[in-house]
Short mmCIF file of C-alpha atoms and ligand atoms in Angstrom, two decimals:
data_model
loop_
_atom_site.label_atom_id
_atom_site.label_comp_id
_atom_site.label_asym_id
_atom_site.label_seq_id
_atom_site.Cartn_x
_atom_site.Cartn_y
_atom_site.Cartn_z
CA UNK A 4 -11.04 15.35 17.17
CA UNK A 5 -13.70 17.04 15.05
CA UNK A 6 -12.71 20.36 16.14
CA UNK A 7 -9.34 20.37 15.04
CA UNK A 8 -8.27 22.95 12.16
CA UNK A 9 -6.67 20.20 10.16
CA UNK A 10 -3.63 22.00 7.95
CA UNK A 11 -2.15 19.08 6.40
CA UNK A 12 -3.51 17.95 3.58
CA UNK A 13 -0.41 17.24 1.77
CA UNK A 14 0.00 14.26 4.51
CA UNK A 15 -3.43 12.99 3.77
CA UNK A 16 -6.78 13.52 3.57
CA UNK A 17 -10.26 12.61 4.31
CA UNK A 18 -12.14 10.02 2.44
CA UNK A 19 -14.91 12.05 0.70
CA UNK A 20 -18.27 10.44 2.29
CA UNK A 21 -19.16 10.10 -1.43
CA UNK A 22 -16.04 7.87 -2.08
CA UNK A 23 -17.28 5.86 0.72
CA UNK A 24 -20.31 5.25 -0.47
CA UNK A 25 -19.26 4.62 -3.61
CA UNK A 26 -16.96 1.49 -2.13
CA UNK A 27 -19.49 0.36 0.59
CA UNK A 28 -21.29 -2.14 -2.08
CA UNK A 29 -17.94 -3.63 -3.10
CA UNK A 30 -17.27 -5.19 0.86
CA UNK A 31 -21.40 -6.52 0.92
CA UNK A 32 -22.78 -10.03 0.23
CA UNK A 33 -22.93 -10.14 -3.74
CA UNK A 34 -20.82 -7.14 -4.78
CA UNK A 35 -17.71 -8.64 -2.87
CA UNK A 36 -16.94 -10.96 -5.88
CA UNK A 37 -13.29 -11.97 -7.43
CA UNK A 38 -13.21 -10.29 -10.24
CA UNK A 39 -11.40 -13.71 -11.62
CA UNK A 40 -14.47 -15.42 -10.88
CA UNK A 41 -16.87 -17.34 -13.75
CA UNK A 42 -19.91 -16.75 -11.77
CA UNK A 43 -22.46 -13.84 -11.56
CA UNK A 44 -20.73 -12.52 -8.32
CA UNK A 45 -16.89 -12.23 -10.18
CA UNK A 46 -18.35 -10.91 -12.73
CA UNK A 47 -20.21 -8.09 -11.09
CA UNK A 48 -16.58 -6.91 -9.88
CA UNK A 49 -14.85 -7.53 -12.79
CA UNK A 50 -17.57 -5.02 -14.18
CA UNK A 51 -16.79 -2.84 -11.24
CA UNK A 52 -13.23 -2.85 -11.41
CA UNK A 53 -13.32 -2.13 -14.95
CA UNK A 54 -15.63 1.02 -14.82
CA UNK A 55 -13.33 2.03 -12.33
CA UNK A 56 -10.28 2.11 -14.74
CA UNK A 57 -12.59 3.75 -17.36
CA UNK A 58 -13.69 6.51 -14.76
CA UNK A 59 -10.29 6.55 -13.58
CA UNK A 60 -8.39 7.09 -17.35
CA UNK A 61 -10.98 9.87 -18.07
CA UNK A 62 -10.08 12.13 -14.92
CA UNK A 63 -6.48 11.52 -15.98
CA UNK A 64 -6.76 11.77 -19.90
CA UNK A 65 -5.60 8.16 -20.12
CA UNK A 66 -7.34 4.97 -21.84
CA UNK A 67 -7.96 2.42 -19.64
CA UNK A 68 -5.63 -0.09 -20.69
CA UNK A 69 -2.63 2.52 -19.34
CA UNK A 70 -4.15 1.86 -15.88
CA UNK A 71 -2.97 -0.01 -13.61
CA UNK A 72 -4.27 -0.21 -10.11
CA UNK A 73 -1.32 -0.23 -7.30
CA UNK A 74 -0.85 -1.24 -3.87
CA UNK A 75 0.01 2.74 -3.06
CA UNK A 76 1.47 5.22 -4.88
CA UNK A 77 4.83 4.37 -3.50
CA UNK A 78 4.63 1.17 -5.20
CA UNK A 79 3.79 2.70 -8.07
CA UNK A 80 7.27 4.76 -8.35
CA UNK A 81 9.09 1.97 -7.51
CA UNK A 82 7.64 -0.10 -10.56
CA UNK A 83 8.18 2.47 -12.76
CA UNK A 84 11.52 2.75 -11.93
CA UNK A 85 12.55 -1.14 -11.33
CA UNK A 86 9.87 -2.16 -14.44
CA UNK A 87 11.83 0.35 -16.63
CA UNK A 88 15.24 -0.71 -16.05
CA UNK A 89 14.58 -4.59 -15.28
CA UNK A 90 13.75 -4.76 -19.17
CA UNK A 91 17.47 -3.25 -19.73
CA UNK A 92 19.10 -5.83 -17.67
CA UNK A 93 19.48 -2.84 -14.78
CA UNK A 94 21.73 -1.01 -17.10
CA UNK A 95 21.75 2.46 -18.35
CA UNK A 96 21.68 5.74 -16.46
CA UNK A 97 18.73 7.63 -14.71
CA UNK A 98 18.38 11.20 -14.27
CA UNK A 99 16.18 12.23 -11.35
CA UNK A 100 15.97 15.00 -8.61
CA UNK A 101 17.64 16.03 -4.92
CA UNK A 102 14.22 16.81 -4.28
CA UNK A 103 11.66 13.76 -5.22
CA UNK A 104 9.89 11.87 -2.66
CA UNK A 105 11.83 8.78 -1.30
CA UNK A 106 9.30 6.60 -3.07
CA UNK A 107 11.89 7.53 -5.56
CA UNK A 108 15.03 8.43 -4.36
CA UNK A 109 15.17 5.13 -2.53
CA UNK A 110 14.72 3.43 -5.57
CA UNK A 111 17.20 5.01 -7.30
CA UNK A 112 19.67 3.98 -4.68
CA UNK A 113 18.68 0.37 -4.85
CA UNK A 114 19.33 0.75 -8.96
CA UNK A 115 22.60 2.35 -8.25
CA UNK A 116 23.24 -1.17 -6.45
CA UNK A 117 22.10 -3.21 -8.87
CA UNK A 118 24.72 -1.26 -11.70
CA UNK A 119 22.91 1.66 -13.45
CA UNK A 120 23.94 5.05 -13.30
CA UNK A 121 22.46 7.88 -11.61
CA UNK A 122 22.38 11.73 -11.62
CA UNK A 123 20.30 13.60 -9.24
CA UNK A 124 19.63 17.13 -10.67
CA UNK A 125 20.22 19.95 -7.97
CA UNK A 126 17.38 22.83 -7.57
CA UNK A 127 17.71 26.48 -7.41
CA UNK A 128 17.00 28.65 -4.07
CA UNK A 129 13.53 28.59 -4.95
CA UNK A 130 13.20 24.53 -5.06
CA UNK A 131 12.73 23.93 -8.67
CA UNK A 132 14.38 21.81 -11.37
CA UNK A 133 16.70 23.63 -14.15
CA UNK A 134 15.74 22.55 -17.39
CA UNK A 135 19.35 22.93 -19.04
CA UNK A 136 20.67 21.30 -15.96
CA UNK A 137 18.96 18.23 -17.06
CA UNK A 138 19.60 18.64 -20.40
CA UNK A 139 23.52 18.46 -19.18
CA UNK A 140 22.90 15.46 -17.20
CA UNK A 141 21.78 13.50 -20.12
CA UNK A 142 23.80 10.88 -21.57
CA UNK A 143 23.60 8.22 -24.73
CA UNK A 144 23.00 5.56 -22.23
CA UNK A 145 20.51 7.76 -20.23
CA UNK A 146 17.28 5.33 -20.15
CA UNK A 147 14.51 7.73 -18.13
CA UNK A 148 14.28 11.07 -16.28
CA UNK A 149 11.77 10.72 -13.31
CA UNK A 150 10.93 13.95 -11.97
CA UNK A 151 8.19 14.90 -9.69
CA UNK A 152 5.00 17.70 -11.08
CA UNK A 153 4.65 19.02 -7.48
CA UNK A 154 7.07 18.68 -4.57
CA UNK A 155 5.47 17.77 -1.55
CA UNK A 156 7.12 19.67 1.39
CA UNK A 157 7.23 23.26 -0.50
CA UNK A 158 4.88 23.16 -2.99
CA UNK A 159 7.01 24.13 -5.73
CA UNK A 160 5.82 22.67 -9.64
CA UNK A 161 8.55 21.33 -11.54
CA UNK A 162 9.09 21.90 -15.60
CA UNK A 163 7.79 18.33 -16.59
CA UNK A 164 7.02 19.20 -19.70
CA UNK A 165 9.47 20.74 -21.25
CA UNK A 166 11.52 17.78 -19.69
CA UNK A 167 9.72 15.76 -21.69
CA UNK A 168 10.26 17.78 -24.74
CA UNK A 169 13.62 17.59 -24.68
CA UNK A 170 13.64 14.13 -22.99
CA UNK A 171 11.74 13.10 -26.37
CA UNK A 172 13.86 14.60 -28.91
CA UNK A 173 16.74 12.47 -27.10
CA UNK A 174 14.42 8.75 -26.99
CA UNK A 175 14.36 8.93 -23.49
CA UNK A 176 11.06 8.05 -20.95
CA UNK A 177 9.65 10.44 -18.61
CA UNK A 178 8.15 9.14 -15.32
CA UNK A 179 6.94 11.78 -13.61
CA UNK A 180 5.30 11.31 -9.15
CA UNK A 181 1.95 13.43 -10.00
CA UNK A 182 1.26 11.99 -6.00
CA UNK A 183 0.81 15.66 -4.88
CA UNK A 184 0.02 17.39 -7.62
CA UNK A 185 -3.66 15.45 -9.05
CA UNK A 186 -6.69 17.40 -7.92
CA UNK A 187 -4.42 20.77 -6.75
CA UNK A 188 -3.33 21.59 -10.14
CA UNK A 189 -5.07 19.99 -13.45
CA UNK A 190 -2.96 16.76 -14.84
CA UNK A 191 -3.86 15.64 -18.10
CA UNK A 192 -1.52 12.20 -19.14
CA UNK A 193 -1.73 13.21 -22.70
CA UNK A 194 -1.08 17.02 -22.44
CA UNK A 195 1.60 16.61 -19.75
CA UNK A 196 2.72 13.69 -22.39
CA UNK A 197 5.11 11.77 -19.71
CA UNK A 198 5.68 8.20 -20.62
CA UNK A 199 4.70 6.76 -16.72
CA UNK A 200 3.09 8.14 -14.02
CA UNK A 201 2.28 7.41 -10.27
CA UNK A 202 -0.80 8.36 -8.05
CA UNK A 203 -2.29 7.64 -5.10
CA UNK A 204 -5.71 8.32 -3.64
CA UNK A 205 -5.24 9.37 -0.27
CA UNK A 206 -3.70 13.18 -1.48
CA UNK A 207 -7.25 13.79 -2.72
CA UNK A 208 -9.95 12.20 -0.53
CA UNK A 209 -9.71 8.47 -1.61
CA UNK A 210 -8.72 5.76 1.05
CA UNK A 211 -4.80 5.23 1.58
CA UNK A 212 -3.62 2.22 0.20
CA UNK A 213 -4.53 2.53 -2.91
CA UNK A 214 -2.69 4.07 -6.22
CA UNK A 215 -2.63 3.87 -9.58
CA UNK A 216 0.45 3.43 -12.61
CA UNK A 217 -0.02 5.05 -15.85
CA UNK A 218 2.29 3.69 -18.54
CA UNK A 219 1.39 4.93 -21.96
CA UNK A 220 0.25 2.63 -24.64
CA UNK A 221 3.45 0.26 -25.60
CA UNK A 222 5.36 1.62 -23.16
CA UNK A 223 6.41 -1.87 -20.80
CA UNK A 224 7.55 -2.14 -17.30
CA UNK A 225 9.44 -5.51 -16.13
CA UNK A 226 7.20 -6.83 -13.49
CA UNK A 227 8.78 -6.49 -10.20
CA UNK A 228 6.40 -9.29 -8.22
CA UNK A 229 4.79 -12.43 -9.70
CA UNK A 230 1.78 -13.91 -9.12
CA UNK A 231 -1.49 -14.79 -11.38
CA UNK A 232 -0.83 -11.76 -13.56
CA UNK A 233 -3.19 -8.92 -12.40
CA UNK A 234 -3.58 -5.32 -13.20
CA UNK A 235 -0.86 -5.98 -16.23
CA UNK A 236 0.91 -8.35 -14.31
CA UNK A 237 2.26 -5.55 -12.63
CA UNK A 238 0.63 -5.83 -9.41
CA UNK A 239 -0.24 -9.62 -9.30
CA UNK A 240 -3.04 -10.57 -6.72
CA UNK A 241 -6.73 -10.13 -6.42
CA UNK A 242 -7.78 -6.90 -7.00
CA UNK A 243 -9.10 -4.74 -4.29
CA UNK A 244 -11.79 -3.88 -6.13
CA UNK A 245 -13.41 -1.36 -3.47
CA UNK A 246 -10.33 0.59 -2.98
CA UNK A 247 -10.09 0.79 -6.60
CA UNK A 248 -13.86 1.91 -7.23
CA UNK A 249 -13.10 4.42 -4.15
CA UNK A 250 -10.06 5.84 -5.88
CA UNK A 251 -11.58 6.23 -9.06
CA UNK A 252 -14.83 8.27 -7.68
CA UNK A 253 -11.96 10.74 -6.05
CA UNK A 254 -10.28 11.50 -9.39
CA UNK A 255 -13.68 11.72 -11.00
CA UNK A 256 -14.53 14.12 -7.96
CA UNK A 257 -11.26 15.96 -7.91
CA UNK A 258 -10.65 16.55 -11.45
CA UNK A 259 -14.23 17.70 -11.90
CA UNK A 260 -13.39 20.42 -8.97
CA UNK A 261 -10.07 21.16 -9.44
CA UNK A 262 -10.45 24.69 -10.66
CA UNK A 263 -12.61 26.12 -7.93
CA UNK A 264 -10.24 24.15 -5.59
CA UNK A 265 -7.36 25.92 -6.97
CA UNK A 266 -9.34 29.37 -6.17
CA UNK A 267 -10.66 28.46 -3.18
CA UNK A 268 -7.29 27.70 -1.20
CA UNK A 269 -4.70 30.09 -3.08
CA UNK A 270 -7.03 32.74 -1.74
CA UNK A 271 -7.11 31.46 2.04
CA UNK A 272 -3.36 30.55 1.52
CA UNK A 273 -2.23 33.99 0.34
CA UNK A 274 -4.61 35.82 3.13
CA UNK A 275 -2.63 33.71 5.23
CA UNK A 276 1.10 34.25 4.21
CA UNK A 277 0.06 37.95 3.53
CA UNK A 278 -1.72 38.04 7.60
CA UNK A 279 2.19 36.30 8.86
CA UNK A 280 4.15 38.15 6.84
CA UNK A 281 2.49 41.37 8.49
CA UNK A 282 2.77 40.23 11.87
CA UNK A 283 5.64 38.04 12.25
CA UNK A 284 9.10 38.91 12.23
CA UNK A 285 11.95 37.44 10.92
CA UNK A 286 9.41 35.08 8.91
CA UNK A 287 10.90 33.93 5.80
CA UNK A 288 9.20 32.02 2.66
CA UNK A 289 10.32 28.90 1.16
CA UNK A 290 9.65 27.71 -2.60
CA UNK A 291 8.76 29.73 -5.32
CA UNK A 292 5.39 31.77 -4.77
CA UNK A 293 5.15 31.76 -8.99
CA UNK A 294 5.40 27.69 -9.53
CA UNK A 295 3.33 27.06 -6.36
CA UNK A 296 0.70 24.67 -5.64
CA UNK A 297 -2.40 26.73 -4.78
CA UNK A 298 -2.72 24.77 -1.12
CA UNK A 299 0.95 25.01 -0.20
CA UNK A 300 2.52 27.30 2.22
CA UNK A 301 5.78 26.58 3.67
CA UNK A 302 7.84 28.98 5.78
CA UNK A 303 10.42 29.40 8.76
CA UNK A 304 10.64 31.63 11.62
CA UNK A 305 14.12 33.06 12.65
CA UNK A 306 15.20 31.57 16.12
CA UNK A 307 12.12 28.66 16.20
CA UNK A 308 12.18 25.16 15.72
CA UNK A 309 9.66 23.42 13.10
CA UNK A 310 8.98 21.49 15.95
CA UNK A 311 8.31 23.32 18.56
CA UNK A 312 5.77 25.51 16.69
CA UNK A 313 3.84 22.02 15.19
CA UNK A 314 3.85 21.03 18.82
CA UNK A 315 2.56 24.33 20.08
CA UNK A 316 0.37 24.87 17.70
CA UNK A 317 -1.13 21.00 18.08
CA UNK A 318 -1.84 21.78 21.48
CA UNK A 319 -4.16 25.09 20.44
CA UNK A 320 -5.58 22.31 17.85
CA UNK A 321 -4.18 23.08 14.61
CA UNK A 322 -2.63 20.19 12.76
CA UNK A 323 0.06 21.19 10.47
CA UNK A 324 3.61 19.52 9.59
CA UNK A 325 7.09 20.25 9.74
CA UNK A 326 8.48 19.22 6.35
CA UNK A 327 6.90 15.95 4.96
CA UNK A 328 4.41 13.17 6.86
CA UNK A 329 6.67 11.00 6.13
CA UNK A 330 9.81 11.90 7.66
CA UNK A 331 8.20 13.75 10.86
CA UNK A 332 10.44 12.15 14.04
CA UNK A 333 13.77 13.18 12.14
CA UNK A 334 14.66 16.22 13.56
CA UNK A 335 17.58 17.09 10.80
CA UNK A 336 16.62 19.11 8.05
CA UNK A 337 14.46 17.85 5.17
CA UNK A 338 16.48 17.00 2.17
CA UNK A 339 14.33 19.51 0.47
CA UNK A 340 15.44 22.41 2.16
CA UNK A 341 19.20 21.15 2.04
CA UNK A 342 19.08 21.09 -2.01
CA UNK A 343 17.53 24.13 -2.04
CA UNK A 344 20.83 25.90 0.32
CA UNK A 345 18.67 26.87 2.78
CA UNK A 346 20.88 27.18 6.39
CA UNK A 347 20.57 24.38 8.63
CA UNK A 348 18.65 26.83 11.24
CA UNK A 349 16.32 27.59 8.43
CA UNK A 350 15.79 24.25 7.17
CA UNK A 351 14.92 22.94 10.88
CA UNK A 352 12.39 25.83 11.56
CA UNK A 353 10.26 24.93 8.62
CA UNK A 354 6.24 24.90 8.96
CA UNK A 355 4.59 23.45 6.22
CA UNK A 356 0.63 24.33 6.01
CA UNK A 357 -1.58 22.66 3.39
CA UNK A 358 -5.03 23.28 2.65
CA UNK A 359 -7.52 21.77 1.53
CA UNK A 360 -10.93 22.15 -0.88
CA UNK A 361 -13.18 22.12 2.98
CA UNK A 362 -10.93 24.34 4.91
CA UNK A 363 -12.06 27.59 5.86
CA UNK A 364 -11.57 31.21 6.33
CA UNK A 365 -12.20 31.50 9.92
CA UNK A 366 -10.06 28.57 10.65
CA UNK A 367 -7.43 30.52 8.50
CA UNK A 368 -8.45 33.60 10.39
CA UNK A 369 -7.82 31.87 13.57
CA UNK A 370 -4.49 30.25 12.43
CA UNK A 371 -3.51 33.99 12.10
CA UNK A 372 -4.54 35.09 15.34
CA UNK A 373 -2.47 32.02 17.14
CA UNK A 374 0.41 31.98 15.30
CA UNK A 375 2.01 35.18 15.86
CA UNK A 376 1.64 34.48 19.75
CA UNK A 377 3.38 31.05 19.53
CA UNK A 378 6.40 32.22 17.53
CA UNK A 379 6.57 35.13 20.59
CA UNK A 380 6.46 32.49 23.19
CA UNK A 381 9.17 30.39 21.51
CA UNK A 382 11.34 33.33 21.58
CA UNK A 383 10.90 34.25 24.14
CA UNK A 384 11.59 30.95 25.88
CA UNK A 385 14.98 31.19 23.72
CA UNK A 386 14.52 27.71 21.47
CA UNK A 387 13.37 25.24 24.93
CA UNK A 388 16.00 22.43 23.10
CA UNK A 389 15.20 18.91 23.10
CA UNK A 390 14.11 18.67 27.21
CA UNK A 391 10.97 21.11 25.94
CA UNK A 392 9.91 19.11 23.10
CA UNK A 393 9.78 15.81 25.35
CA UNK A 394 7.65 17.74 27.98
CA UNK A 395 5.41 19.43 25.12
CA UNK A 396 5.33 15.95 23.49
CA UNK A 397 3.98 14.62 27.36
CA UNK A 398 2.08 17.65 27.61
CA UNK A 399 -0.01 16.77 23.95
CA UNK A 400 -0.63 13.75 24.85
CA UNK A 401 -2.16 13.81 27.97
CA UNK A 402 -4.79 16.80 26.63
CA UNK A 403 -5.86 14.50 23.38
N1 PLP B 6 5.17 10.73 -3.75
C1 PLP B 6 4.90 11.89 -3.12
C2 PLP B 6 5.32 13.18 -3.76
C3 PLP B 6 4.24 11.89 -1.90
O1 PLP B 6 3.97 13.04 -1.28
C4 PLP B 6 3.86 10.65 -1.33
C5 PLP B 6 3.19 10.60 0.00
O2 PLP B 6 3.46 11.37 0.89
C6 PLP B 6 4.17 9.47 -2.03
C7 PLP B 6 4.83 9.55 -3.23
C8 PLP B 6 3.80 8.12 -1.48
O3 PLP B 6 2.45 7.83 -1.64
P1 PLP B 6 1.77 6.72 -0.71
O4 PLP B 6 1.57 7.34 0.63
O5 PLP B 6 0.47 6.37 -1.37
O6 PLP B 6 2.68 5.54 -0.70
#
């Protein structure tokens, strides 16, 4: 499916052929060692793994001992959340976001089982965090504030640091899910000055199942699995060294390029919201176009499914998404769009398009000479309702 206009980056991405052939050594006879292991062969990945972390901790402004390599980077949240409040005996009171990914919201419902408090912040119309609204949520007991840098369906950058300045002031941690936002905007541990962190390499052309846990020098985590005490005892079992070394070459990569990235796709990203907003009708933004990730554009159409128009606009061979990867099947509104007050209508016609550092202008050019057409059709056709999407579903798979 090489010719495919591929519009959703914030999903996934492709691993960089330089990544792979960065981890390609690490699966061959002699560089495939246990990095536990006495002998020449262990110790060659132990060396491995640990200029990974150093390479790693650079593109993040980290030292290497506040790295820890994770399973994913939803594993990461959830040990930042679980680590922080297993060492208070799950007590205490979280403050967190309506809009964060469920790698943390559904952690915060499993603390709310175990006994500690929680207060999810609300978000304005344009989908960001209020500062003095989590100032208000904060309590004596409050233990951490975990709020995302970049929201992954809209785009929209949240106000982590002056979170943490105020978060500070009070004794409280900061964890903040940088999953979307490494490589699109510049994240610098020290500068953004967050207490834990959570990444993962597949956002920015490293191989999925990897991620990575910052936690800031004596800042500890509970461990939330057991084993023979890996990666800080945090993630116990041999390391996957290759994944690791792959990971680490995409932050070096991404970090390095991160300000001609930015360039690159707010330009094709703005000629494309500028081309729809010309020719479509009844086309409405969503997010904040000011606190934006450069690669983001997410938008509905009056009277037109999110659906319908992925579907559609599959079969012409464009792949974008209809709020996040990882709720696509569920065809109520994202969460996102809820806390935000956007109408139910609104929230279920939502088209999110995410670029990336390889896409370009003529595939933009040609997403802008489809899309106007589709959105016609659909109205034409007067919403099709669920007996359309089955046959367009058919009708997809047969042609791929
Ligand atoms: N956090 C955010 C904001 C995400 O967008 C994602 C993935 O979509 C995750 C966490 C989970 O990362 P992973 O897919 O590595 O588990």
């Amino acid at each position: 499916m090489t010719d495919m206009i591929y519009l959703d980056n914030n999903a996934t991405t492709p691993v960089h052929p330089a990544v792979l052939e960065a981890m390609l050594p690490l699966w061959r006879a002699g560089g495939h060692g246990n990095p536990s292991s006495a002998h020449g062969v262990g110790r060659a990945a132990r060396k491995a793994l640990a200029e990974a972390r150093e390479t790693a901790a650079r593109a993040l402004g980290a030292r290497p001992d506040e790295i820890a390599f994770a399973p994913n980077g939803t594993c990461a949240d959830n040990v930042a959340l679980l680590g922080t409040f297993a060492l208070r005996g799950w007590r205490g009171h979280l403050v967190t976001a309506a809009i964060e990914h469920p790698a943390v919201l559904r952690v915060a419902e499993e603390l709310e089982r175990r006994g500690v408090a929680v207060t999810r912040v609300g978000v304005d119309a344009s989908g960001v965090v209020d500062v003095a609204a989590v100032r208000a949520a904060l309590r004596p007991d409050t233990a951490l504030v975990s709020l995302m840098l970049a929201n992954n369906e809209v785009g929209t950058l949240q106000p982590v640091r002056a979170v943490v300045e105020l978060a500070r002031a009070r004794g409280v941690l900061v964890h903040s899910d940088v999953v979307q936002a490494f490589g699109k905007v510049r994240v610098d541990a020290e500068d953004l000055g967050v207490d834990i962190l959570a990444l993962s390499a597949h956002k920015f052309h490293g191989p999925k199942g990897v991620g990575l846990l910052y936690a800031r020098s004596g800042r500890k985590l509970g461990p939330q699995a057991w084993g023979a005490g890996q990666e800080h005892g945090l993630f116990p079992g041999t390391e996957n060294v290759a994944y690791a070394v792959g990971m680490a070459e995409a932050m070096r990569r991404a970090s390095a390029e991160v300000a001609a990235y930015g360039v690159h796709t707010r330009a094709l990203r703005d000629r494309l919201w500028d081309g729809l907003a010309a020719r479509v009708s009844g086309i409405h933004r969503n997010g904040d176009p000011a606190r934006m990730l450069p690669n983001t554009l997410n938008f509905s159409c009056d009277g037109v499914e999110g659906d319908q128009l992925m579907m559609n606009l599959d079969l012409e061979g464009v792949a974008v998404s209809t709020g996040s990867a990882c709720h696509s099947g569920a065809i109520e509104p994202s969460h996102v769009l809820t806390a935000m007050g956007c109408s139910p209508e609104r929230g279920r016609g939502a088209l999110r398009v995410s670029l990336a550092g390889e896409t370009r202008p003529e595939e933009i050019e040609r997403v802008l000479a489809l899309l106007p057409a589709v959105v016609e059709r659909l109205r034409a056709l007067g919403g099709g309702g669920a007996g359309g999407q089955a046959d367009l579903l058919r009708e997809v798979h047969q042609k791929r």
